[in-house]
Amino acid sequence: QVQLVESGGGLVQAGGSLRLSCKASGRTLGSYTMGWFRQAPGKEREFVSGISWSGGWISYADSVKGRFTISRDNNKNMVYLQMNNLNPEDTAVYYCAGGRTGREVYDYAYWGQGTQVTVSS
């Protein structure tokens, strides 16, 4: 069983930055691709970014490309999302997830409980 716990969310002003972290339980993340999703009130959960185990596959939603950077440290069972130049449209609950390489919710079998990111204007 894989357990994921996000941290690093909070309240930030537009133009600011946050770094989200996700820690996986167990001794290894194995070969899981890790992804970040977000869900704003009244909207469906949407893909933000993903990274394969080796980093050979990295993907970003168009809305965050150039502003967010995903990374992982398999030895530490950690995945990160550096979020720069935040805007109010980034406000959402952010979830980390583990699964197969993809950009869809159904590609991921393991989910954290989420961390709130609120960007004020």
PDB file of N, CA and C in Angstrom, residues 36 38 43 46-49 59-68 83-87 89-91 94 103:
ATOM      1  N   TRP A  36       0.531  15.719 -10.095  1.00  0.00           N
ATOM      2  CA  TRP A  36      -0.183  16.708  -9.305  1.00  0.00           C
ATOM      3  C   TRP A  36      -1.466  17.072 -10.035  1.00  0.00           C
ATOM      4  N   ARG A  38      -5.344  19.309  -9.376  1.00  0.00           N
ATOM      5  CA  ARG A  38      -5.975  20.320  -8.543  1.00  0.00           C
ATOM      6  C   ARG A  38      -7.464  20.358  -8.829  1.00  0.00           C
ATOM      7  N   LYS A  43     -15.524  22.784  -9.984  1.00  0.00           N
ATOM      8  CA  LYS A  43     -14.839  22.300 -11.172  1.00  0.00           C
ATOM      9  C   LYS A  43     -14.372  20.870 -10.981  1.00  0.00           C
ATOM     10  N   GLU A  46      -8.420  18.458 -12.220  1.00  0.00           N
ATOM     11  CA  GLU A  46      -7.679  18.597 -13.452  1.00  0.00           C
ATOM     12  C   GLU A  46      -6.197  18.326 -13.246  1.00  0.00           C
ATOM     13  N   PHE A  47      -5.603  17.816 -14.286  1.00  0.00           N
ATOM     14  CA  PHE A  47      -4.180  17.525 -14.294  1.00  0.00           C
ATOM     15  C   PHE A  47      -3.376  18.806 -14.276  1.00  0.00           C
ATOM     16  N   VAL A  48      -2.336  18.824 -13.465  1.00  0.00           N
ATOM     17  CA  VAL A  48      -1.427  19.961 -13.396  1.00  0.00           C
ATOM     18  C   VAL A  48      -0.059  19.597 -13.952  1.00  0.00           C
ATOM     19  N   SER A  49       0.506  18.512 -13.448  1.00  0.00           N
ATOM     20  CA  SER A  49       1.840  18.113 -13.869  1.00  0.00           C
ATOM     21  C   SER A  49       2.084  16.671 -13.485  1.00  0.00           C
ATOM     22  N   SER A  59       5.282  16.321 -17.845  1.00  0.00           N
ATOM     23  CA  SER A  59       4.178  16.957 -18.534  1.00  0.00           C
ATOM     24  C   SER A  59       3.581  18.048 -17.657  1.00  0.00           C
ATOM     25  N   TYR A  60       3.104  19.103 -18.315  1.00  0.00           N
ATOM     26  CA  TYR A  60       2.452  20.209 -17.627  1.00  0.00           C
ATOM     27  C   TYR A  60       1.179  20.599 -18.359  1.00  0.00           C
ATOM     28  N   ALA A  61       0.196  20.965 -17.592  1.00  0.00           N
ATOM     29  CA  ALA A  61      -0.965  21.593 -18.191  1.00  0.00           C
ATOM     30  C   ALA A  61      -0.556  22.919 -18.808  1.00  0.00           C
ATOM     31  N   ASP A  62      -1.209  23.285 -19.901  1.00  0.00           N
ATOM     32  CA  ASP A  62      -0.869  24.537 -20.568  1.00  0.00           C
ATOM     33  C   ASP A  62      -0.990  25.738 -19.637  1.00  0.00           C
ATOM     34  N   SER A  63      -1.918  25.675 -18.717  1.00  0.00           N
ATOM     35  CA  SER A  63      -2.174  26.798 -17.840  1.00  0.00           C
ATOM     36  C   SER A  63      -1.042  27.071 -16.856  1.00  0.00           C
ATOM     37  N   VAL A  64      -0.171  26.083 -16.633  1.00  0.00           N
ATOM     38  CA  VAL A  64       0.904  26.255 -15.661  1.00  0.00           C
ATOM     39  C   VAL A  64       2.283  26.176 -16.289  1.00  0.00           C
ATOM     40  N   LYS A  65       2.350  25.868 -17.549  1.00  0.00           N
ATOM     41  CA  LYS A  65       3.632  25.709 -18.222  1.00  0.00           C
ATOM     42  C   LYS A  65       4.444  26.999 -18.140  1.00  0.00           C
ATOM     43  N   GLY A  66       5.693  26.853 -17.761  1.00  0.00           N
ATOM     44  CA  GLY A  66       6.564  28.002 -17.608  1.00  0.00           C
ATOM     45  C   GLY A  66       6.529  28.619 -16.232  1.00  0.00           C
ATOM     46  N   ARG A  67       5.545  28.255 -15.429  1.00  0.00           N
ATOM     47  CA  ARG A  67       5.422  28.785 -14.072  1.00  0.00           C
ATOM     48  C   ARG A  67       5.675  27.734 -13.000  1.00  0.00           C
ATOM     49  N   PHE A  68       5.273  26.499 -13.271  1.00  0.00           N
ATOM     50  CA  PHE A  68       5.410  25.417 -12.303  1.00  0.00           C
ATOM     51  C   PHE A  68       6.512  24.472 -12.749  1.00  0.00           C
ATOM     52  N   MET A  83       5.801  26.265  -7.510  1.00  0.00           N
ATOM     53  CA  MET A  83       4.768  27.071  -8.136  1.00  0.00           C
ATOM     54  C   MET A  83       5.181  28.536  -8.049  1.00  0.00           C
ATOM     55  N   ASN A  84       5.464  29.133  -9.188  1.00  0.00           N
ATOM     56  CA  ASN A  84       5.888  30.523  -9.248  1.00  0.00           C
ATOM     57  C   ASN A  84       4.863  31.370  -9.979  1.00  0.00           C
ATOM     58  N   ASN A  85       4.925  32.667  -9.731  1.00  0.00           N
ATOM     59  CA  ASN A  85       4.030  33.615 -10.386  1.00  0.00           C
ATOM     60  C   ASN A  85       2.579  33.161 -10.296  1.00  0.00           C
ATOM     61  N   LEU A  86       2.168  32.855  -9.107  1.00  0.00           N
ATOM     62  CA  LEU A  86       0.813  32.363  -8.897  1.00  0.00           C
ATOM     63  C   LEU A  86      -0.217  33.446  -9.176  1.00  0.00           C
ATOM     64  N   ASN A  87      -1.355  33.015  -9.647  1.00  0.00           N
ATOM     65  CA  ASN A  87      -2.469  33.918  -9.882  1.00  0.00           C
ATOM     66  C   ASN A  87      -3.724  33.332  -9.240  1.00  0.00           C
ATOM     67  N   GLU A  89      -6.379  32.225 -10.327  1.00  0.00           N
ATOM     68  CA  GLU A  89      -6.913  31.053 -11.005  1.00  0.00           C
ATOM     69  C   GLU A  89      -6.228  29.764 -10.579  1.00  0.00           C
ATOM     70  N   ASP A  90      -5.115  29.874  -9.876  1.00  0.00           N
ATOM     71  CA  ASP A  90      -4.438  28.697  -9.353  1.00  0.00           C
ATOM     72  C   ASP A  90      -5.033  28.223  -8.036  1.00  0.00           C
ATOM     73  N   THR A  91      -5.947  28.975  -7.488  1.00  0.00           N
ATOM     74  CA  THR A  91      -6.566  28.602  -6.222  1.00  0.00           C
ATOM     75  C   THR A  91      -7.313  27.284  -6.366  1.00  0.00           C
ATOM     76  N   TYR A  94      -4.814  21.010  -4.050  1.00  0.00           N
ATOM     77  CA  TYR A  94      -3.838  20.303  -4.859  1.00  0.00           C
ATOM     78  C   TYR A  94      -3.599  18.918  -4.283  1.00  0.00           C
ATOM     79  N   ARG A 103      -2.223  11.713 -17.958  1.00  0.00           N
ATOM     80  CA  ARG A 103      -2.716  13.029 -17.593  1.00  0.00           C
ATOM     81  C   ARG A 103      -4.166  12.987 -17.117  1.00  0.00           C
TER      82      ARG A 103
END
